mmCIF file of N, CA and C and ligand atoms in Angstrom:
data_model
loop_
_atom_site.group_PDB
_atom_site.id
_atom_site.type_symbol
_atom_site.label_atom_id
_atom_site.label_comp_id
_atom_site.label_asym_id
_atom_site.label_seq_id
_atom_site.Cartn_x
_atom_site.Cartn_y
_atom_site.Cartn_z
ATOM 1 N N UNK A 73 -0.990 -37.199 14.298
ATOM 2 C CA UNK A 73 -1.648 -38.440 13.243
ATOM 3 C C UNK A 73 -0.287 -37.951 11.797
ATOM 4 N N UNK A 74 1.031 -38.346 12.165
ATOM 5 C CA UNK A 74 1.614 -38.520 11.402
ATOM 6 C C UNK A 74 1.896 -39.417 10.311
ATOM 7 N N UNK A 75 2.263 -39.133 8.988
ATOM 8 C CA UNK A 75 1.702 -40.523 8.685
ATOM 9 C C UNK A 75 3.294 -41.038 8.009
ATOM 10 N N UNK A 76 2.647 -42.289 8.191
ATOM 11 C CA UNK A 76 4.775 -43.356 9.006
ATOM 12 C C UNK A 76 4.635 -43.895 7.355
ATOM 13 N N UNK A 77 4.365 -43.980 6.155
ATOM 14 C CA UNK A 77 4.860 -43.842 5.138
ATOM 15 C C UNK A 77 5.676 -42.846 4.415
ATOM 16 N N UNK A 78 6.570 -42.666 4.404
ATOM 17 C CA UNK A 78 7.457 -41.059 3.809
ATOM 18 C C UNK A 78 7.451 -41.505 2.944
ATOM 19 N N UNK A 79 7.164 -42.312 1.880
ATOM 20 C CA UNK A 79 8.203 -42.633 0.785
ATOM 21 C C UNK A 79 6.339 -41.686 -0.053
ATOM 22 N N UNK A 80 5.603 -41.734 0.495
ATOM 23 C CA UNK A 80 3.800 -41.327 0.022
ATOM 24 C C UNK A 80 4.759 -40.063 -0.135
ATOM 25 N N UNK A 81 4.939 -39.928 -1.769
ATOM 26 C CA UNK A 81 4.768 -38.563 -2.444
ATOM 27 C C UNK A 81 3.366 -37.659 -2.375
ATOM 28 N N UNK A 82 2.260 -38.159 -2.870
ATOM 29 C CA UNK A 82 1.509 -37.685 -3.208
ATOM 30 C C UNK A 82 1.309 -36.920 -2.467
ATOM 31 N N UNK A 83 1.669 -37.036 -0.932
ATOM 32 C CA UNK A 83 1.580 -36.295 0.887
ATOM 33 C C UNK A 83 2.374 -35.360 0.797
ATOM 34 N N UNK A 84 3.869 -34.773 0.132
ATOM 35 C CA UNK A 84 4.560 -33.998 -0.024
ATOM 36 C C UNK A 84 4.375 -33.048 -1.342
ATOM 37 N N UNK A 85 3.719 -32.898 -2.436
ATOM 38 C CA UNK A 85 3.191 -32.377 -3.627
ATOM 39 C C UNK A 85 2.018 -31.447 -3.408
ATOM 40 N N UNK A 86 2.245 -30.313 -3.361
ATOM 41 C CA UNK A 86 0.739 -29.364 -2.899
ATOM 42 C C UNK A 86 0.678 -28.772 -4.109
ATOM 43 N N UNK A 87 -1.150 -28.807 -4.740
ATOM 44 C CA UNK A 87 -1.178 -28.539 -5.856
ATOM 45 C C UNK A 87 -1.911 -27.507 -5.783
ATOM 46 N N UNK A 88 -2.282 -26.504 -6.911
ATOM 47 C CA UNK A 88 -3.373 -25.555 -6.657
ATOM 48 C C UNK A 88 -4.202 -25.918 -6.868
ATOM 49 N N UNK A 89 -5.478 -24.623 -5.616
ATOM 50 C CA UNK A 89 -6.861 -25.649 -6.120
ATOM 51 C C UNK A 89 -7.492 -25.475 -7.568
ATOM 52 N N UNK A 90 -7.175 -23.735 -7.582
ATOM 53 C CA UNK A 90 -7.765 -22.877 -8.836
ATOM 54 C C UNK A 90 -7.185 -24.207 -10.496
ATOM 55 N N UNK A 91 -5.677 -24.543 -10.569
ATOM 56 C CA UNK A 91 -5.637 -24.932 -11.257
ATOM 57 C C UNK A 91 -5.048 -26.009 -11.765
ATOM 58 N N UNK A 92 -4.750 -27.024 -10.423
ATOM 59 C CA UNK A 92 -4.191 -28.307 -10.386
ATOM 60 C C UNK A 92 -2.448 -28.634 -10.283
ATOM 61 N N UNK A 93 -2.385 -26.823 -10.893
ATOM 62 C CA UNK A 93 -0.159 -27.220 -10.935
ATOM 63 C C UNK A 93 0.692 -27.556 -9.144
ATOM 64 N N UNK A 94 1.084 -27.897 -9.849
ATOM 65 C CA UNK A 94 2.181 -28.031 -8.390
ATOM 66 C C UNK A 94 3.051 -27.374 -7.776
ATOM 67 N N UNK A 95 2.713 -26.151 -6.197
ATOM 68 C CA UNK A 95 2.635 -25.507 -5.489
ATOM 69 C C UNK A 95 4.557 -25.342 -4.592
ATOM 70 N N UNK A 96 4.753 -24.754 -4.745
ATOM 71 C CA UNK A 96 6.358 -24.766 -3.902
ATOM 72 C C UNK A 96 6.141 -23.193 -2.590
ATOM 73 N N UNK A 97 5.587 -22.750 -2.472
ATOM 74 C CA UNK A 97 6.387 -21.956 -1.670
ATOM 75 C C UNK A 97 5.694 -22.207 -0.493
ATOM 76 N N UNK A 98 6.757 -21.523 0.362
ATOM 77 C CA UNK A 98 5.111 -22.334 1.650
ATOM 78 C C UNK A 98 4.161 -20.915 1.600
ATOM 79 N N UNK A 99 4.076 -19.818 1.341
ATOM 80 C CA UNK A 99 3.233 -18.589 0.889
ATOM 81 C C UNK A 99 2.640 -19.344 0.531
ATOM 82 N N UNK A 100 2.333 -20.123 -0.780
ATOM 83 C CA UNK A 100 0.968 -20.309 -1.582
ATOM 84 C C UNK A 100 0.315 -21.837 -1.340
ATOM 85 N N UNK A 101 1.633 -22.694 -0.587
ATOM 86 C CA UNK A 101 1.184 -23.788 0.085
ATOM 87 C C UNK A 101 -0.404 -23.535 1.208
ATOM 88 N N UNK A 102 0.460 -22.845 1.931
ATOM 89 C CA UNK A 102 -0.430 -22.200 2.454
ATOM 90 C C UNK A 102 -1.839 -21.476 2.173
ATOM 91 N N UNK A 103 -1.637 -20.581 1.698
ATOM 92 C CA UNK A 103 -3.223 -20.199 0.855
ATOM 93 C C UNK A 103 -3.994 -20.883 -0.283
ATOM 94 N N UNK A 104 -3.155 -22.136 -0.357
ATOM 95 C CA UNK A 104 -3.520 -22.877 -1.040
ATOM 96 C C UNK A 104 -3.962 -22.817 -2.693
ATOM 97 N N UNK A 105 -3.102 -21.827 -3.286
ATOM 98 C CA UNK A 105 -3.113 -21.701 -4.983
ATOM 99 C C UNK A 105 -1.336 -20.939 -4.979
ATOM 100 N N UNK A 106 -1.202 -20.651 -6.390
ATOM 101 C CA UNK A 106 -0.482 -20.461 -6.093
ATOM 102 C C UNK A 106 -0.519 -19.078 -6.310
ATOM 103 N N UNK A 107 0.562 -17.986 -6.760
ATOM 104 C CA UNK A 107 0.289 -16.608 -7.109
ATOM 105 C C UNK A 107 -0.102 -16.380 -8.206
ATOM 106 N N UNK A 108 -0.479 -16.614 -8.948
ATOM 107 C CA UNK A 108 -0.653 -16.529 -10.653
ATOM 108 C C UNK A 108 -2.596 -16.600 -9.839
ATOM 109 N N UNK A 109 -2.699 -17.688 -9.175
ATOM 110 C CA UNK A 109 -4.202 -17.985 -8.762
ATOM 111 C C UNK A 109 -4.897 -16.908 -8.051
ATOM 112 N N UNK A 110 -3.823 -15.781 -7.196
ATOM 113 C CA UNK A 110 -3.979 -15.524 -6.544
ATOM 114 C C UNK A 110 -4.977 -14.101 -7.105
ATOM 115 N N UNK A 111 -3.586 -14.072 -7.756
ATOM 116 C CA UNK A 111 -3.678 -12.967 -7.958
ATOM 117 C C UNK A 111 -5.044 -12.358 -9.339
ATOM 118 N N UNK A 112 -5.211 -13.696 -9.320
ATOM 119 C CA UNK A 112 -6.993 -13.562 -10.044
ATOM 120 C C UNK A 112 -8.195 -13.563 -9.509
ATOM 121 N N UNK A 113 -8.062 -14.412 -7.689
ATOM 122 C CA UNK A 113 -8.944 -14.430 -7.110
ATOM 123 C C UNK A 113 -8.876 -13.139 -6.189
ATOM 124 N N UNK A 114 -7.831 -11.945 -6.925
ATOM 125 C CA UNK A 114 -8.426 -10.920 -5.849
ATOM 126 C C UNK A 114 -8.794 -9.842 -7.234
ATOM 127 N N UNK A 115 -8.196 -10.029 -8.004
ATOM 128 C CA UNK A 115 -9.026 -9.366 -9.266
ATOM 129 C C UNK A 115 -11.138 -10.140 -9.106
ATOM 130 N N UNK A 116 -11.247 -11.242 -9.506
ATOM 131 C CA UNK A 116 -12.385 -11.268 -9.743
ATOM 132 C C UNK A 116 -13.369 -10.764 -7.969
ATOM 133 N N UNK A 117 -12.761 -11.294 -6.754
ATOM 134 C CA UNK A 117 -13.314 -10.123 -5.669
ATOM 135 C C UNK A 117 -13.494 -9.143 -6.543
ATOM 136 N N UNK A 118 -13.089 -7.915 -7.087
ATOM 137 C CA UNK A 118 -13.276 -6.635 -7.269
ATOM 138 C C UNK A 118 -14.153 -6.692 -8.063
ATOM 139 N N UNK A 119 -14.298 -7.446 -9.344
ATOM 140 C CA UNK A 119 -14.942 -7.823 -10.618
ATOM 141 C C UNK A 119 -16.688 -7.830 -10.583
ATOM 142 N N UNK A 120 -16.014 -9.139 -10.062
ATOM 143 C CA UNK A 120 -17.691 -10.028 -9.496
ATOM 144 C C UNK A 120 -19.034 -9.488 -8.802
ATOM 145 N N UNK A 121 -19.576 -10.061 -9.152
ATOM 146 C CA UNK A 121 -21.629 -8.874 -8.567
ATOM 147 C C UNK A 121 -20.982 -9.111 -7.444
ATOM 148 N N UNK A 122 -21.106 -9.003 -6.307
ATOM 149 C CA UNK A 122 -20.686 -9.612 -4.647
ATOM 150 C C UNK A 122 -22.086 -8.489 -3.664
ATOM 151 N N UNK A 123 -23.001 -8.436 -4.328
ATOM 152 C CA UNK A 123 -24.188 -6.584 -4.222
ATOM 153 C C UNK A 123 -24.707 -8.157 -3.282
ATOM 154 N N UNK A 124 -25.305 -8.631 -3.696
ATOM 155 C CA UNK A 124 -26.502 -9.613 -2.697
ATOM 156 C C UNK A 124 -25.384 -9.418 -1.118
ATOM 157 N N UNK A 125 -23.704 -9.640 -0.919
ATOM 158 C CA UNK A 125 -23.241 -10.074 0.009
ATOM 159 C C UNK A 125 -23.135 -8.658 1.321
ATOM 160 N N UNK A 126 -22.636 -8.600 1.779
ATOM 161 C CA UNK A 126 -22.317 -7.855 2.780
ATOM 162 C C UNK A 126 -20.987 -7.243 2.834
ATOM 163 N N UNK A 127 -19.981 -5.816 2.913
ATOM 164 C CA UNK A 127 -18.261 -5.872 3.156
ATOM 165 C C UNK A 127 -17.742 -7.407 3.940
ATOM 166 N N UNK A 128 -18.491 -7.704 5.625
ATOM 167 C CA UNK A 128 -18.106 -7.892 6.532
ATOM 168 C C UNK A 128 -18.221 -9.543 5.452
ATOM 169 N N UNK A 129 -19.209 -9.456 4.533
ATOM 170 C CA UNK A 129 -19.097 -11.590 4.159
ATOM 171 C C UNK A 129 -18.128 -11.598 3.044
ATOM 172 N N UNK A 130 -17.871 -10.258 2.607
ATOM 173 C CA UNK A 130 -17.151 -10.249 1.233
ATOM 174 C C UNK A 130 -15.481 -11.045 2.106
ATOM 175 N N UNK A 131 -15.172 -10.535 3.015
ATOM 176 C CA UNK A 131 -14.019 -10.232 3.878
ATOM 177 C C UNK A 131 -14.050 -11.450 4.340
ATOM 178 N N UNK A 132 -15.369 -12.252 4.220
ATOM 179 C CA UNK A 132 -15.332 -13.359 5.430
ATOM 180 C C UNK A 132 -14.819 -14.592 4.006
ATOM 181 N N UNK A 133 -15.045 -14.066 3.247
ATOM 182 C CA UNK A 133 -15.202 -15.031 2.294
ATOM 183 C C UNK A 133 -13.933 -14.651 1.353
ATOM 184 N N UNK A 134 -13.129 -14.077 1.784
ATOM 185 C CA UNK A 134 -12.102 -14.062 0.944
ATOM 186 C C UNK A 134 -11.232 -14.348 1.910
ATOM 187 N N UNK A 135 -11.398 -14.171 3.090
ATOM 188 C CA UNK A 135 -10.231 -14.959 4.392
ATOM 189 C C UNK A 135 -10.566 -16.371 3.969
ATOM 190 N N UNK A 136 -11.721 -17.548 3.946
ATOM 191 C CA UNK A 136 -12.070 -18.668 3.339
ATOM 192 C C UNK A 136 -11.099 -18.981 2.086
ATOM 193 N N UNK A 137 -11.374 -17.966 1.225
ATOM 194 C CA UNK A 137 -10.491 -18.595 -0.259
ATOM 195 C C UNK A 137 -8.784 -18.864 0.992
ATOM 196 N N UNK A 138 -8.096 -17.465 1.457
ATOM 197 C CA UNK A 138 -7.141 -17.451 1.415
ATOM 198 C C UNK A 138 -6.561 -19.362 2.065
ATOM 199 N N UNK A 139 -7.596 -19.396 3.327
ATOM 200 C CA UNK A 139 -7.164 -20.124 4.364
ATOM 201 C C UNK A 139 -7.868 -22.166 3.324
ATOM 202 N N UNK A 140 -7.632 -21.836 2.274
ATOM 203 C CA UNK A 140 -8.130 -23.577 0.959
ATOM 204 C C UNK A 140 -8.872 -23.919 1.655
ATOM 205 N N UNK A 141 -10.188 -22.860 2.136
ATOM 206 C CA UNK A 141 -11.338 -23.400 2.591
ATOM 207 C C UNK A 141 -12.650 -24.095 1.888
ATOM 208 N N UNK A 142 -12.271 -23.312 0.270
ATOM 209 C CA UNK A 142 -13.566 -23.748 -0.597
ATOM 210 C C UNK A 142 -12.195 -24.429 -1.607
ATOM 211 N N UNK A 143 -12.843 -25.762 -1.913
ATOM 212 C CA UNK A 143 -11.912 -26.614 -2.611
ATOM 213 C C UNK A 143 -12.775 -27.310 -3.370
ATOM 214 N N UNK A 144 -12.425 -27.330 -4.361
ATOM 215 C CA UNK A 144 -13.679 -27.811 -5.697
ATOM 216 C C UNK A 144 -13.845 -29.195 -5.460
ATOM 217 N N UNK A 145 -14.473 -29.824 -5.767
ATOM 218 C CA UNK A 145 -15.240 -31.206 -6.491
ATOM 219 C C UNK A 145 -15.494 -31.832 -7.215
ATOM 220 N N UNK A 146 -15.889 -33.052 -7.461
ATOM 221 C CA UNK A 146 -15.894 -33.707 -8.547
ATOM 222 C C UNK A 146 -16.928 -32.644 -9.991
ATOM 223 N N UNK A 147 -17.568 -32.064 -8.855
ATOM 224 C CA UNK A 147 -19.138 -31.539 -9.368
ATOM 225 C C UNK A 147 -18.664 -30.307 -10.321
ATOM 226 N N UNK A 148 -18.611 -30.053 -11.619
ATOM 227 C CA UNK A 148 -17.923 -28.350 -11.442
ATOM 228 C C UNK A 148 -19.010 -27.370 -11.197
ATOM 229 N N UNK A 149 -18.566 -26.608 -10.711
ATOM 230 C CA UNK A 149 -18.746 -25.361 -10.248
ATOM 231 C C UNK A 149 -19.813 -25.677 -8.691
ATOM 232 N N UNK A 150 -19.850 -27.242 -7.889
ATOM 233 C CA UNK A 150 -19.570 -27.871 -6.507
ATOM 234 C C UNK A 150 -18.564 -27.653 -5.978
ATOM 235 N N UNK A 151 -18.498 -27.169 -4.966
ATOM 236 C CA UNK A 151 -17.576 -26.661 -3.906
ATOM 237 C C UNK A 151 -17.945 -27.412 -2.456
ATOM 238 N N UNK A 152 -16.831 -28.063 -1.858
ATOM 239 C CA UNK A 152 -16.576 -28.061 -0.431
ATOM 240 C C UNK A 152 -15.733 -26.445 0.896
ATOM 241 N N UNK A 153 -17.334 -26.673 1.938
ATOM 242 C CA UNK A 153 -17.042 -25.088 1.669
ATOM 243 C C UNK A 153 -16.360 -25.342 3.536
ATOM 244 N N UNK A 154 -15.533 -25.192 3.963
ATOM 245 C CA UNK A 154 -15.391 -25.416 5.451
ATOM 246 C C UNK A 154 -15.743 -24.123 6.460
ATOM 247 N N UNK A 155 -16.999 -25.060 7.221
ATOM 248 C CA UNK A 155 -17.271 -23.274 8.389
ATOM 249 C C UNK A 155 -16.355 -22.236 9.380
ATOM 250 N N UNK A 156 -16.826 -21.213 10.006
ATOM 251 C CA UNK A 156 -16.081 -21.007 10.665
ATOM 252 C C UNK A 156 -15.084 -21.116 10.901
ATOM 253 N N UNK A 157 -15.554 -22.395 12.160
ATOM 254 C CA UNK A 157 -14.578 -23.078 13.260
ATOM 255 C C UNK A 157 -13.815 -24.288 12.246
ATOM 256 N N UNK A 158 -14.275 -24.472 11.726
ATOM 257 C CA UNK A 158 -13.612 -25.535 11.457
ATOM 258 C C UNK A 158 -13.995 -26.650 11.187
ATOM 259 N N UNK A 159 -15.313 -26.907 11.773
ATOM 260 C CA UNK A 159 -15.764 -28.072 12.224
ATOM 261 C C UNK A 159 -16.935 -29.218 11.604
ATOM 262 N N UNK A 160 -16.198 -28.191 10.206
ATOM 263 C CA UNK A 160 -18.092 -28.562 9.514
ATOM 264 C C UNK A 160 -17.769 -28.367 8.387
ATOM 265 N N UNK A 161 -18.396 -29.280 7.142
ATOM 266 C CA UNK A 161 -18.423 -28.657 5.907
ATOM 267 C C UNK A 161 -19.408 -29.093 5.192
ATOM 268 N N UNK A 162 -19.041 -28.244 4.330
ATOM 269 C CA UNK A 162 -20.569 -28.247 3.332
ATOM 270 C C UNK A 162 -20.225 -28.343 1.875
ATOM 271 N N UNK A 163 -21.502 -28.288 1.157
ATOM 272 C CA UNK A 163 -21.474 -28.358 -0.541
ATOM 273 C C UNK A 163 -21.954 -26.811 -1.269
ATOM 274 N N UNK A 164 -21.164 -26.373 -1.233
ATOM 275 C CA UNK A 164 -22.046 -25.437 -1.721
ATOM 276 C C UNK A 164 -22.141 -24.648 -3.227
ATOM 277 N N UNK A 165 -22.314 -23.965 -3.853
ATOM 278 C CA UNK A 165 -22.589 -23.905 -5.760
ATOM 279 C C UNK A 165 -22.288 -22.180 -5.568
ATOM 280 N N UNK A 166 -22.082 -21.674 -6.123
ATOM 281 C CA UNK A 166 -23.103 -20.219 -6.502
ATOM 282 C C UNK A 166 -23.931 -20.259 -5.691
ATOM 283 N N UNK A 167 -24.678 -20.467 -5.919
ATOM 284 C CA UNK A 167 -27.163 -21.090 -6.078
ATOM 285 C C UNK A 167 -27.829 -21.176 -4.863
ATOM 286 N N UNK A 168 -26.323 -22.215 -4.175
ATOM 287 C CA UNK A 168 -27.012 -22.511 -3.304
ATOM 288 C C UNK A 168 -25.999 -23.281 -2.221
ATOM 289 N N UNK A 169 -26.251 -23.298 -0.732
ATOM 290 C CA UNK A 169 -25.139 -23.754 0.580
ATOM 291 C C UNK A 169 -26.257 -24.555 1.666
ATOM 292 N N UNK A 170 -25.037 -25.883 1.951
ATOM 293 C CA UNK A 170 -25.186 -26.859 2.798
ATOM 294 C C UNK A 170 -25.129 -26.365 3.994
ATOM 295 N N UNK A 171 -24.925 -24.866 3.979
ATOM 296 C CA UNK A 171 -25.089 -24.427 6.161
ATOM 297 C C UNK A 171 -26.103 -24.074 6.251
ATOM 298 N N UNK A 172 -26.129 -23.646 8.427
ATOM 299 C CA UNK A 172 -27.619 -23.890 8.187
ATOM 300 C C UNK A 172 -27.779 -22.096 8.107
ATOM 301 N N UNK A 173 -26.819 -21.362 8.594
ATOM 302 C CA UNK A 173 -27.247 -19.782 7.586
ATOM 303 C C UNK A 173 -28.449 -19.627 6.209
ATOM 304 N N UNK A 174 -28.968 -20.280 5.831
ATOM 305 C CA UNK A 174 -29.453 -20.685 4.332
ATOM 306 C C UNK A 174 -29.198 -19.176 3.686
ATOM 307 N N UNK A 175 -29.800 -18.514 4.614
ATOM 308 C CA UNK A 175 -29.512 -16.916 3.181
ATOM 309 C C UNK A 175 -28.700 -17.197 2.536
ATOM 310 N N UNK A 176 -27.853 -15.576 2.377
ATOM 311 C CA UNK A 176 -26.344 -15.388 1.473
ATOM 312 C C UNK A 176 -25.162 -14.979 1.903
ATOM 313 N N UNK A 177 -25.201 -17.012 2.708
ATOM 314 C CA UNK A 177 -23.891 -17.020 3.443
ATOM 315 C C UNK A 177 -22.560 -16.485 3.086
ATOM 316 N N UNK A 178 -21.454 -16.087 3.865
ATOM 317 C CA UNK A 178 -20.447 -16.236 2.632
ATOM 318 C C UNK A 178 -19.749 -17.267 2.057
ATOM 319 N N UNK A 179 -20.149 -18.510 2.464
ATOM 320 C CA UNK A 179 -19.723 -19.585 1.146
ATOM 321 C C UNK A 179 -19.820 -19.537 0.231
ATOM 322 N N UNK A 180 -21.555 -19.040 -0.202
ATOM 323 C CA UNK A 180 -21.124 -18.895 -1.286
ATOM 324 C C UNK A 180 -20.838 -17.850 -1.470
ATOM 325 N N UNK A 181 -20.152 -15.728 -1.687
ATOM 326 C CA UNK A 181 -19.756 -15.336 -1.975
ATOM 327 C C UNK A 181 -18.303 -16.252 -1.932
ATOM 328 N N UNK A 182 -17.797 -16.393 -1.630
ATOM 329 C CA UNK A 182 -16.437 -17.159 -1.728
ATOM 330 C C UNK A 182 -16.287 -18.168 -2.961
ATOM 331 N N UNK A 183 -17.470 -18.492 -3.133
ATOM 332 C CA UNK A 183 -17.586 -20.087 -4.201
ATOM 333 C C UNK A 183 -17.854 -18.687 -5.906
ATOM 334 N N UNK A 184 -18.457 -17.938 -5.369
ATOM 335 C CA UNK A 184 -19.088 -16.557 -6.719
ATOM 336 C C UNK A 184 -17.409 -16.377 -6.729
ATOM 337 N N UNK A 185 -16.833 -16.324 -5.712
ATOM 338 C CA UNK A 185 -15.354 -14.886 -6.153
ATOM 339 C C UNK A 185 -14.311 -15.586 -7.343
ATOM 340 N N UNK A 186 -14.646 -17.196 -6.319
ATOM 341 C CA UNK A 186 -13.330 -18.062 -6.932
ATOM 342 C C UNK A 186 -13.526 -18.817 -8.410
ATOM 343 N N UNK A 187 -15.273 -19.042 -8.881
ATOM 344 C CA UNK A 187 -15.922 -19.280 -9.885
ATOM 345 C C UNK A 187 -15.031 -18.151 -10.384
ATOM 346 N N UNK A 188 -15.789 -16.743 -10.772
ATOM 347 C CA UNK A 188 -14.809 -15.735 -11.309
ATOM 348 C C UNK A 188 -13.956 -15.382 -11.950
ATOM 349 N N UNK A 189 -13.226 -15.952 -10.325
ATOM 350 C CA UNK A 189 -11.329 -15.768 -11.116
ATOM 351 C C UNK A 189 -11.304 -17.476 -12.295
ATOM 352 N N UNK A 190 -12.223 -17.872 -12.102
ATOM 353 C CA UNK A 190 -11.405 -19.367 -13.065
ATOM 354 C C UNK A 190 -12.071 -18.149 -14.361
ATOM 355 N N UNK A 191 -12.373 -17.347 -14.626
ATOM 356 C CA UNK A 191 -12.996 -17.268 -15.632
ATOM 357 C C UNK A 191 -12.149 -16.322 -16.444
ATOM 358 N N UNK A 192 -12.342 -15.874 -17.932
ATOM 359 C CA UNK A 192 -11.930 -15.734 -18.690
ATOM 360 C C UNK A 192 -11.001 -13.970 -18.524
ATOM 361 N N UNK A 193 -10.599 -13.532 -19.034
ATOM 362 C CA UNK A 193 -10.278 -12.592 -18.618
ATOM 363 C C UNK A 193 -11.157 -11.161 -19.041
ATOM 364 N N UNK A 194 -11.644 -12.014 -19.990
ATOM 365 C CA UNK A 194 -12.218 -10.507 -21.136
ATOM 366 C C UNK A 194 -13.713 -11.746 -21.359
ATOM 367 N N UNK A 195 -14.556 -11.259 -20.603
ATOM 368 C CA UNK A 195 -15.925 -12.049 -21.374
ATOM 369 C C UNK A 195 -15.912 -11.999 -22.444
ATOM 370 N N UNK A 196 -16.570 -12.766 -23.260
ATOM 371 C CA UNK A 196 -16.748 -12.917 -24.418
ATOM 372 C C UNK A 196 -17.460 -11.990 -25.362
ATOM 373 N N UNK A 197 -18.204 -11.786 -24.619
ATOM 374 C CA UNK A 197 -19.941 -11.200 -24.918
ATOM 375 C C UNK A 197 -19.682 -9.705 -24.934
ATOM 376 N N UNK A 198 -18.478 -9.594 -24.577
ATOM 377 C CA UNK A 198 -18.081 -8.424 -23.683
ATOM 378 C C UNK A 198 -17.532 -7.503 -25.021
ATOM 379 N N UNK A 199 -17.723 -6.196 -25.411
ATOM 380 C CA UNK A 199 -16.460 -6.150 -26.704
ATOM 381 C C UNK A 199 -15.789 -5.383 -27.024
ATOM 382 N N UNK A 200 -14.633 -5.599 -27.852
ATOM 383 C CA UNK A 200 -13.243 -5.271 -27.395
ATOM 384 C C UNK A 200 -12.982 -4.172 -27.406
ATOM 385 N N UNK A 201 -12.307 -3.076 -27.007
ATOM 386 C CA UNK A 201 -12.575 -2.157 -26.862
ATOM 387 C C UNK A 201 -10.794 -1.053 -27.225
ATOM 388 N N UNK A 202 -11.146 -0.768 -27.862
ATOM 389 C CA UNK A 202 -9.912 -0.094 -29.469
ATOM 390 C C UNK A 202 -9.499 1.092 -28.547
ATOM 391 N N UNK A 203 -7.890 1.420 -27.742
ATOM 392 C CA UNK A 203 -7.563 2.487 -26.864
ATOM 393 C C UNK A 203 -7.484 3.681 -27.843
ATOM 394 N N UNK A 204 -8.083 4.051 -26.360
ATOM 395 C CA UNK A 204 -8.566 5.692 -27.188
ATOM 396 C C UNK A 204 -8.008 6.713 -26.986
HETATM 397 ZN ZN1 ZN B 569 -3.057 -22.096 -9.474
HETATM 398 ZN ZN1 ZN B 570 -22.829 -21.447 3.429
#
């Protein structure tokens, strides 16, 4: 299904799923995010509270994010997530998911990670500590 309109530039501009800035490197395009936002995702995965999910689920969530399988929607905090086989799309937030798994699915873990990556590096409620 190749597009006939080669002048359609909107198809050629890849934008970061996190910040919307244009991304150009093949690696970034494959991951759906620029290198800076991918670093934020990695940090968020370490720092977010993912205790509700198993390590295997967190790993699946990470893969889903790296495959660009978690796409923001117009609604804040709500994402489109792609099923494992890529044949279904669910609406997912940090608190619910439309997939058949119902329980603590890895889609939600992925959304929690993505949302955490959008948060500022230092949470406002955390007091700044002076270097010891
Ligand atoms: Zn970005
Ligand atoms: Zn789900």
